[in-house]
Amino acid sequence: MVCMLSSFLCYTIGMKLGYELTIEQSQKLVMTPELIQAIQILQFNSQELDNYVQEQVLANPVLEQKEPQRSEEDGRDSGESFEQDGSEFADAQAADAGLDWKEYIRNANYGGVNYDSGREKGSVEKDSNFERTVVNEVTLPEHLMFQYQFAAMSKGCRRVGKYIIESLDENGYMTSSVSEIARATGVSEAKVDEALDIIHGFEPAGVGARDLKECLTIQLKARNQFTGDVARIINDHLEDLAANRLSLIARELGSSVKQVQEIADMIKGLEPKPGRQFASEQKTRYVIPDVLVEKVDGEYVVTINEFSVPHLTVSSYYKGLLKESDTDRKLAEYLSDRVNAANWLIKSIEQRKQTIFNVVTAVVKYQKEFFDNGGKYLKVLTLKDVAEEVGIHESTVSRSISGKYLQCPRGVFEIKYFFSSGVSNQDGEGISSKSIKEFIKELVEQENPEKPLSDQKMVELLQNEGFNISRRTVAKYRDELGILSSSKRKRY
């Protein structure tokens, strides 16, 4: 007992308890407001960036936005390749140089331009051409109301007809029942049916239908093709028709499969959504490419679309105002703070352009065969591959391609399009899933419609091309392309 007590006392006496101050070095990432702003700017698409810049211009009086310059030869955007540093980027870097901002602004060469005075004379005339004019497209209600004003109908039906037209959905279908419309307009259901029959005679044929069967029936009646067998197929065998069960339909009708095939082709040639050919009442979204890729002398040249990026500068007005701040310390501090914020914003936008340029350059280098030969030659590309090529983090690559678009001789693509997984060929090289889909689409287009290719047959043909792919993967890609199975593609 004594030995145990003495050892316990020795242990407690040897312990060191208390507080002390120590100095140690450690590395950690501090998310400053400026760094958060730079990350946000990198992730913004062109529309979001423009909205953000407008907010900053309103909040910071030092900032001014100027229009990008156009080429006098062909009016194209003066794209910027980052092989040479622009003066704006040099001005933005000055924010980190610890300069005296009073002296910096005094000596800055703004060319004596007053940006409040608007565009230079004649610039409006250059931009005013018919190609830049937005066409006012006709919507379905407008098209129907134009016909409606010339339709012969009783006075009580006019208000009902207008109500029906305004309640149609974008596909041209009537979403309310006859009883609901009668209650809403305060008329009898017979008046609603009368107005609806008149609308069914409008163009496009099939508008105002309550379901698909009625829509097809209206179109066939307008063509005088609504015969007995056609009516039975639409009313009783529409699902069988969609599943291509033509033999079953032929047995039910007592007709030949060839006759049913002819009726099926006629029905499939109708418009199931008559309203979709008109402009939507929702606002149309236009894509502005962030990057332009052009082939020059056999090489692909990447340039930034300057019209997708806001161009900012420090207002020349504050040069004179800063001279008066020599005797006003608070004004000098305010201007210094605003100029610092303005130059950091300019630098962040320029850095965004540089990062997108580097990422797209790496993508174009890796996917050169796609730009030369088309979608079948798209390779597997991951964020990690580009990050290692450019020397940045994968998250930075992800932010730089989010919502950004690329315009090349083959069309406009979202930059994410060039990043995809895939399968390996016999040489062990990665083949993009989009490339496999192009091969599947080509096989289906070239197949014999009377003997369509099964998924297993496609596997064999793709393996002959050097692709190691399973039947399940082929079926998955076929479904994603919206291609029906072989039994539903078969023609008789």
XYZ file of C-alpha atoms in Angstrom:
492
model
C 0.000 0.000 0.000
C 2.822 2.387 0.890
C 4.659 1.542 -2.362
C 1.599 2.185 -4.469
C 0.968 5.558 -2.761
C 4.545 6.698 -3.204
C 4.577 5.799 -6.925
C 1.295 7.685 -7.444
C 2.755 10.780 -5.759
C 5.856 10.552 -7.922
C 3.695 10.357 -11.075
C 1.557 13.360 -10.136
C 4.553 15.449 -9.161
C 6.177 14.706 -12.586
C 3.167 16.080 -14.544
C 3.420 19.624 -15.936
C 0.184 21.570 -15.597
C -0.448 25.208 -16.571
C -0.619 27.765 -19.414
C 2.236 28.997 -21.578
C 2.809 31.126 -24.728
C 4.593 29.573 -27.688
C 5.440 30.807 -31.217
C 4.984 28.439 -34.142
C 4.728 28.719 -37.935
C 1.805 27.260 -39.885
C 0.303 27.623 -43.337
C -3.408 28.103 -43.850
C -5.642 29.511 -46.561
C -7.419 32.688 -45.516
C -10.530 33.408 -47.575
C -10.343 37.167 -47.822
C -13.228 39.108 -49.384
C -11.054 39.768 -52.428
C -10.303 36.053 -52.894
C -13.991 35.165 -52.535
C -14.804 37.792 -55.159
C -12.206 36.383 -57.563
C -13.604 32.853 -57.168
C -17.148 34.087 -57.800
C -16.083 36.016 -60.902
C -14.359 32.924 -62.316
C -17.518 30.850 -61.872
C -19.925 33.437 -63.342
C -21.170 32.942 -66.873
C -21.218 35.968 -69.169
C -24.733 37.085 -68.143
C -24.054 36.707 -64.426
C -20.737 38.528 -64.775
C -22.398 41.407 -66.604
C -25.061 41.721 -63.885
C -22.395 41.619 -61.174
C -20.313 44.294 -62.906
C -23.361 46.545 -63.245
C -23.878 46.294 -59.480
C -20.221 47.119 -58.832
C -20.301 50.110 -61.192
C -23.282 51.496 -59.285
C -21.600 50.876 -55.918
C -18.143 52.183 -56.862
C -18.109 55.658 -58.502
C -14.474 55.182 -59.560
C -15.438 52.386 -61.985
C -16.550 53.043 -65.538
C -17.502 50.560 -68.218
C -16.473 51.030 -71.833
C -17.508 49.312 -75.021
C -15.098 46.805 -76.631
C -13.582 47.962 -79.911
C -14.694 46.482 -83.233
C -12.468 45.676 -86.168
C -12.917 48.199 -88.992
C -12.339 45.519 -91.636
C -15.188 43.111 -90.925
C -16.839 44.335 -87.756
C -15.854 41.229 -85.833
C -14.997 41.175 -82.174
C -11.428 42.129 -81.440
C -10.652 38.868 -79.653
C -7.687 38.892 -77.354
C -5.013 36.223 -77.322
C -3.066 36.181 -74.102
C 0.271 35.742 -75.769
C 0.807 39.463 -75.132
C -0.141 41.275 -71.965
C -2.700 44.058 -72.395
C -2.411 47.444 -70.752
C -5.575 46.807 -68.750
C -4.026 43.747 -67.131
C -0.939 45.791 -66.276
C -3.137 48.437 -64.680
C -4.929 45.772 -62.684
C -1.649 44.345 -61.389
C -0.736 47.766 -60.065
C -3.188 47.151 -57.218
C -0.648 44.778 -55.662
C 2.390 46.943 -56.267
C 1.898 49.187 -53.245
C 1.920 52.338 -55.337
C 0.874 55.801 -54.259
C -2.569 55.938 -55.822
C -2.608 59.726 -56.014
C 0.546 59.672 -58.102
C -0.625 56.607 -60.057
C -3.893 58.219 -61.176
C -2.232 61.559 -61.927
C 0.268 59.849 -64.238
C -2.174 57.312 -65.722
C -2.668 57.831 -69.432
C -6.407 57.875 -70.058
C -6.000 59.689 -73.336
C -8.130 62.610 -72.169
C -11.278 60.617 -72.949
C -14.446 61.484 -71.069
C -16.455 58.266 -70.968
C -19.568 60.163 -69.848
C -19.749 61.727 -73.287
C -20.976 58.485 -74.840
C -19.760 56.701 -77.942
C -17.642 58.302 -80.541
C -19.447 59.942 -83.407
C -20.633 57.497 -86.029
C -20.403 54.389 -83.813
C -24.178 54.117 -83.532
C -24.554 54.067 -87.294
C -21.985 51.269 -87.605
C -23.820 49.065 -85.096
C -27.278 49.785 -86.516
C -27.834 47.039 -89.058
C -30.600 44.557 -89.727
C -28.548 41.582 -88.539
C -28.555 42.991 -84.992
C -32.334 43.498 -84.976
C -34.380 41.037 -82.921
C -37.337 39.548 -84.804
C -40.726 39.809 -83.085
C -42.007 36.223 -83.421
C -45.719 35.418 -83.369
C -47.086 33.429 -80.427
C -49.890 30.877 -80.637
C -52.513 33.091 -78.891
C -51.685 35.963 -81.269
C -52.030 33.693 -84.302
C -55.377 32.308 -83.103
C -56.766 35.712 -82.114
C -56.023 36.996 -85.622
C -58.216 34.208 -87.075
C -60.739 34.589 -84.278
C -61.628 38.171 -85.178
C -62.787 37.052 -88.637
C -64.656 33.948 -87.449
C -68.437 33.885 -87.764
C -69.898 33.195 -84.324
C -72.702 34.437 -82.156
C -72.205 37.272 -79.698
C -72.415 34.936 -76.721
C -69.630 32.720 -78.087
C -67.051 35.479 -78.633
C -66.192 35.930 -74.967
C -66.017 32.130 -74.527
C -63.761 31.687 -77.566
C -61.345 34.322 -76.319
C -61.245 32.630 -72.910
C -60.468 29.246 -74.518
C -57.669 30.694 -76.674
C -56.020 32.399 -73.706
C -56.201 29.209 -71.612
C -54.417 26.929 -74.122
C -51.002 25.608 -73.133
C -47.854 26.044 -75.251
C -48.585 22.839 -77.185
C -52.049 24.068 -78.170
C -54.035 21.775 -75.857
C -57.046 22.878 -73.812
C -56.209 22.401 -70.131
C -59.677 23.203 -68.701
C -62.802 21.078 -69.058
C -65.969 22.289 -70.781
C -67.798 22.508 -67.450
C -65.011 24.590 -65.888
C -65.019 27.029 -68.811
C -68.830 27.267 -68.661
C -68.696 28.175 -64.960
C -65.871 30.673 -65.473
C -67.615 32.477 -68.354
C -71.194 32.147 -67.069
C -72.583 30.433 -70.175
C -74.008 27.014 -70.926
C -71.811 24.059 -71.886
C -73.489 24.052 -75.292
C -72.077 27.554 -75.958
C -68.629 26.340 -74.948
C -68.875 23.380 -77.344
C -69.996 25.738 -80.112
C -67.015 28.047 -79.591
C -64.658 25.062 -79.305
C -65.854 23.599 -82.619
C -65.039 26.907 -84.331
C -61.531 26.984 -82.799
C -60.945 23.401 -83.983
C -61.243 24.768 -87.516
C -58.381 27.219 -87.012
C -54.810 26.721 -88.158
C -52.702 24.921 -87.079
C -54.963 21.894 -87.325
C -55.416 20.103 -83.999
C -55.285 23.199 -81.832
C -57.767 23.287 -78.957
C -57.813 19.497 -78.543
C -58.315 18.002 -75.090
C -55.983 15.033 -75.605
C -53.753 13.390 -78.214
C -56.539 11.265 -79.726
C -58.710 14.318 -80.369
C -55.725 16.253 -81.748
C -54.960 13.518 -84.292
C -58.651 13.145 -85.155
C -59.032 16.871 -85.906
C -56.017 16.819 -88.234
C -57.187 13.708 -90.103
C -60.697 15.118 -90.532
C -59.205 18.297 -91.986
C -57.397 16.103 -94.559
C -60.465 13.901 -95.205
C -58.456 10.844 -94.105
C -60.444 9.845 -91.033
C -61.669 6.432 -92.228
C -63.017 3.514 -90.179
C -59.711 1.654 -89.759
C -57.881 4.897 -88.939
C -60.493 5.768 -86.305
C -60.203 2.309 -84.690
C -56.407 2.518 -84.536
C -56.484 5.968 -82.926
C -59.255 5.180 -80.456
C -58.319 1.585 -79.512
C -54.720 0.843 -80.549
C -52.704 4.024 -80.047
C -50.471 2.366 -77.427
C -49.953 -0.657 -79.680
C -49.008 1.722 -82.471
C -46.434 3.421 -80.244
C -44.946 0.010 -79.371
C -44.882 -0.955 -83.091
C -47.139 -3.967 -82.476
C -48.468 -3.795 -86.016
C -49.123 -7.545 -86.323
C -51.474 -7.398 -83.343
C -53.329 -4.404 -84.806
C -53.641 -6.175 -88.167
C -55.235 -9.240 -86.530
C -57.696 -7.055 -84.609
C -58.698 -5.121 -87.743
C -58.627 -8.082 -90.084
C -56.210 -6.230 -92.360
C -52.736 -6.931 -93.670
C -49.657 -5.731 -91.834
C -48.692 -3.662 -94.883
C -51.984 -1.740 -94.741
C -51.526 -1.093 -91.026
C -47.964 0.102 -91.743
C -49.303 2.640 -94.255
C -51.853 3.936 -91.724
C -49.151 4.073 -89.048
C -46.884 6.132 -91.319
C -49.752 8.545 -92.014
C -50.522 8.972 -88.290
C -46.842 9.402 -87.396
C -46.659 12.191 -89.975
C -49.171 14.283 -88.005
C -48.220 16.976 -85.479
C -48.881 15.808 -81.892
C -48.111 19.275 -80.498
C -49.530 21.844 -82.934
C -48.610 24.826 -80.765
C -44.873 24.206 -80.569
C -44.193 25.713 -83.997
C -44.958 29.159 -82.572
C -42.834 31.370 -80.379
C -42.956 30.726 -76.660
C -44.311 33.447 -74.402
C -41.388 32.797 -72.082
C -38.249 34.858 -72.578
C -35.841 33.365 -75.093
C -32.315 32.752 -73.838
C -29.462 33.551 -76.202
C -26.020 32.001 -75.841
C -23.016 34.297 -76.172
C -19.840 32.240 -76.721
C -17.062 33.097 -74.275
C -14.304 31.663 -76.472
C -13.747 31.592 -80.234
C -11.771 28.781 -81.869
C -10.732 29.354 -85.495
C -8.545 27.368 -87.839
C -5.759 29.520 -89.252
C -3.111 28.009 -91.531
C -3.902 24.498 -90.314
C -3.696 25.414 -86.620
C -6.512 26.151 -84.182
C -6.263 29.604 -82.620
C -8.089 30.322 -79.350
C -9.264 33.860 -78.624
C -11.501 35.325 -75.953
C -14.736 36.880 -77.196
C -14.287 40.415 -75.927
C -18.008 41.145 -76.256
C -18.729 38.515 -73.588
C -16.502 40.238 -71.015
C -17.163 43.658 -69.437
C -14.394 46.205 -69.999
C -13.729 48.378 -66.963
C -11.468 51.314 -66.297
C -10.886 53.947 -63.614
C -12.797 57.161 -64.333
C -10.678 60.033 -65.608
C -12.950 62.382 -63.647
C -11.292 61.279 -60.415
C -7.908 62.473 -61.620
C -9.013 66.048 -60.977
C -10.870 65.106 -57.813
C -7.806 63.411 -56.394
C -5.803 66.623 -56.742
C -8.203 68.283 -54.343
C -7.776 65.481 -51.812
C -4.294 66.663 -50.796
C -5.884 68.757 -48.075
C -8.688 66.291 -47.265
C -7.422 63.115 -45.588
C -10.833 61.419 -45.460
C -11.393 62.011 -49.175
C -7.923 60.636 -49.934
C -8.627 57.486 -47.889
C -11.990 57.009 -49.561
C -10.553 57.380 -53.065
C -7.665 55.051 -52.262
C -10.084 52.402 -50.978
C -12.344 52.745 -54.027
C -9.434 52.602 -56.475
C -8.038 49.510 -54.739
C -11.432 47.810 -55.032
C -11.755 48.848 -58.681
C -8.346 47.565 -59.652
C -8.879 44.280 -57.821
C -12.120 43.795 -59.770
C -10.330 44.571 -63.051
C -7.556 42.160 -62.144
C -10.051 39.411 -61.241
C -11.821 39.777 -64.588
C -8.523 39.686 -66.472
C -7.434 36.642 -64.469
C -10.760 34.983 -65.343
C -10.063 35.573 -69.040
C -6.542 34.188 -68.672
C -7.739 31.048 -66.866
C -10.515 30.336 -69.396
C -8.037 30.893 -72.235
C -5.532 28.434 -70.736
C -8.188 25.786 -70.048
C -9.723 26.001 -73.533
C -6.275 25.932 -75.145
C -5.580 22.658 -73.327
C -8.976 21.285 -74.373
C -8.433 22.186 -78.037
C -4.972 20.634 -77.949
C -6.340 17.388 -76.510
C -9.500 17.216 -78.684
C -7.865 18.242 -81.982
C -9.276 15.188 -83.780
C -12.792 16.259 -82.852
C -12.300 19.700 -84.396
C -10.798 18.071 -87.501
C -13.162 15.122 -88.034
C -16.285 15.468 -85.869
C -18.013 13.980 -82.841
C -16.951 10.376 -83.459
C -13.382 11.334 -82.595
C -14.069 12.867 -79.190
C -11.685 11.467 -76.570
C -12.109 10.839 -72.875
C -11.127 13.977 -70.976
C -11.298 14.672 -67.248
C -10.848 17.758 -65.103
C -7.677 16.208 -63.704
C -6.097 15.932 -67.175
C -6.622 19.634 -67.903
C -5.636 20.670 -64.362
C -2.288 18.912 -64.735
C -1.767 20.421 -68.191
C -2.503 23.985 -67.084
C -1.030 23.707 -63.596
C -4.130 24.625 -61.590
C -6.521 22.809 -59.247
C -9.386 20.677 -60.566
C -11.930 22.910 -58.810
C -10.536 25.892 -60.718
C -11.010 24.038 -64.005
C -14.575 23.187 -62.983
C -15.382 26.817 -62.183
C -13.775 28.099 -65.367
C -15.925 25.894 -67.646
C -19.216 26.190 -65.723
C -21.810 27.854 -67.965
C -19.184 28.865 -70.557
C -19.574 28.256 -74.299
C -17.148 27.754 -77.165
C -17.729 28.661 -80.803
C -15.784 26.741 -83.434
C -16.234 25.834 -87.124
C -18.405 22.868 -86.028
C -20.848 25.015 -84.053
C -21.379 26.328 -80.541
C -20.721 23.896 -77.680
C -20.770 24.168 -73.932
C -17.182 23.648 -72.818
C -18.385 20.852 -70.519
C -19.264 18.926 -73.696
C -15.585 18.104 -74.207
C -15.275 16.530 -70.750
C -16.739 13.028 -70.557
C -16.043 9.477 -69.489
C -16.023 6.556 -71.906
C -14.588 3.160 -72.735
C -11.228 1.856 -73.877
C -10.380 0.642 -77.334
C -8.144 -2.298 -78.169
C -5.073 -0.076 -77.899
C -6.033 1.007 -74.377
C -6.893 4.562 -75.415
C -9.950 6.230 -73.926
C -12.928 6.756 -76.249
C -15.570 9.266 -75.149
C -19.142 8.108 -74.536
C -20.270 10.874 -76.915
C -18.083 9.328 -79.608
C -19.681 5.905 -79.039
C -23.140 7.504 -79.330
C -22.181 8.966 -82.709
C -21.209 5.497 -83.924
C -24.498 4.024 -82.626
C -26.503 6.783 -84.330
C -24.647 6.130 -87.589
C -25.315 2.369 -87.368
C -29.046 2.961 -86.877
C -29.207 5.399 -89.798
C -27.557 2.863 -92.105
C -29.474 -0.247 -90.952
C -32.103 -2.108 -92.964
C -35.452 -0.922 -91.492
C -36.991 -4.338 -92.174
C -34.203 -6.002 -90.173
C -33.051 -3.435 -87.577
C -29.885 -4.076 -85.606
C -30.263 -5.556 -82.142
C -28.173 -4.272 -79.245
C -26.025 -7.416 -79.366
C -25.387 -6.947 -83.085
C -24.322 -3.347 -82.400
C -21.877 -4.662 -79.784
C -20.299 -6.948 -82.374
C -20.039 -4.172 -84.967
C -18.507 -1.788 -82.422
C -16.025 -4.425 -81.340
C -14.988 -4.768 -84.982
C -14.218 -1.024 -84.829
C -12.025 -1.651 -81.784
C -14.401 -0.656 -78.967
C -14.633 -2.815 -75.846
C -18.259 -2.280 -74.882
C -21.048 -4.380 -73.328
C -24.619 -4.863 -74.541
C -25.948 -3.094 -71.431
C -23.840 -0.025 -72.218
C -25.094 0.019 -75.815
C -28.694 -0.144 -74.578
C -27.990 2.714 -72.142
C -26.462 4.950 -74.828
C -29.287 4.093 -77.255
C -31.904 5.144 -74.682
C -30.042 8.403 -74.022
C -30.121 9.116 -77.774
C -33.887 8.513 -77.847
C -33.519 5.560 -80.241
C -36.167 2.864 -79.885
C -35.362 -0.825 -79.495
C -35.042 -2.998 -82.599
C -38.563 -4.412 -82.186
C -40.049 -0.885 -82.220
C -37.891 0.261 -85.150
C -38.903 -2.618 -87.399
C -40.887 -1.802 -90.527
C -43.048 -4.295 -92.416
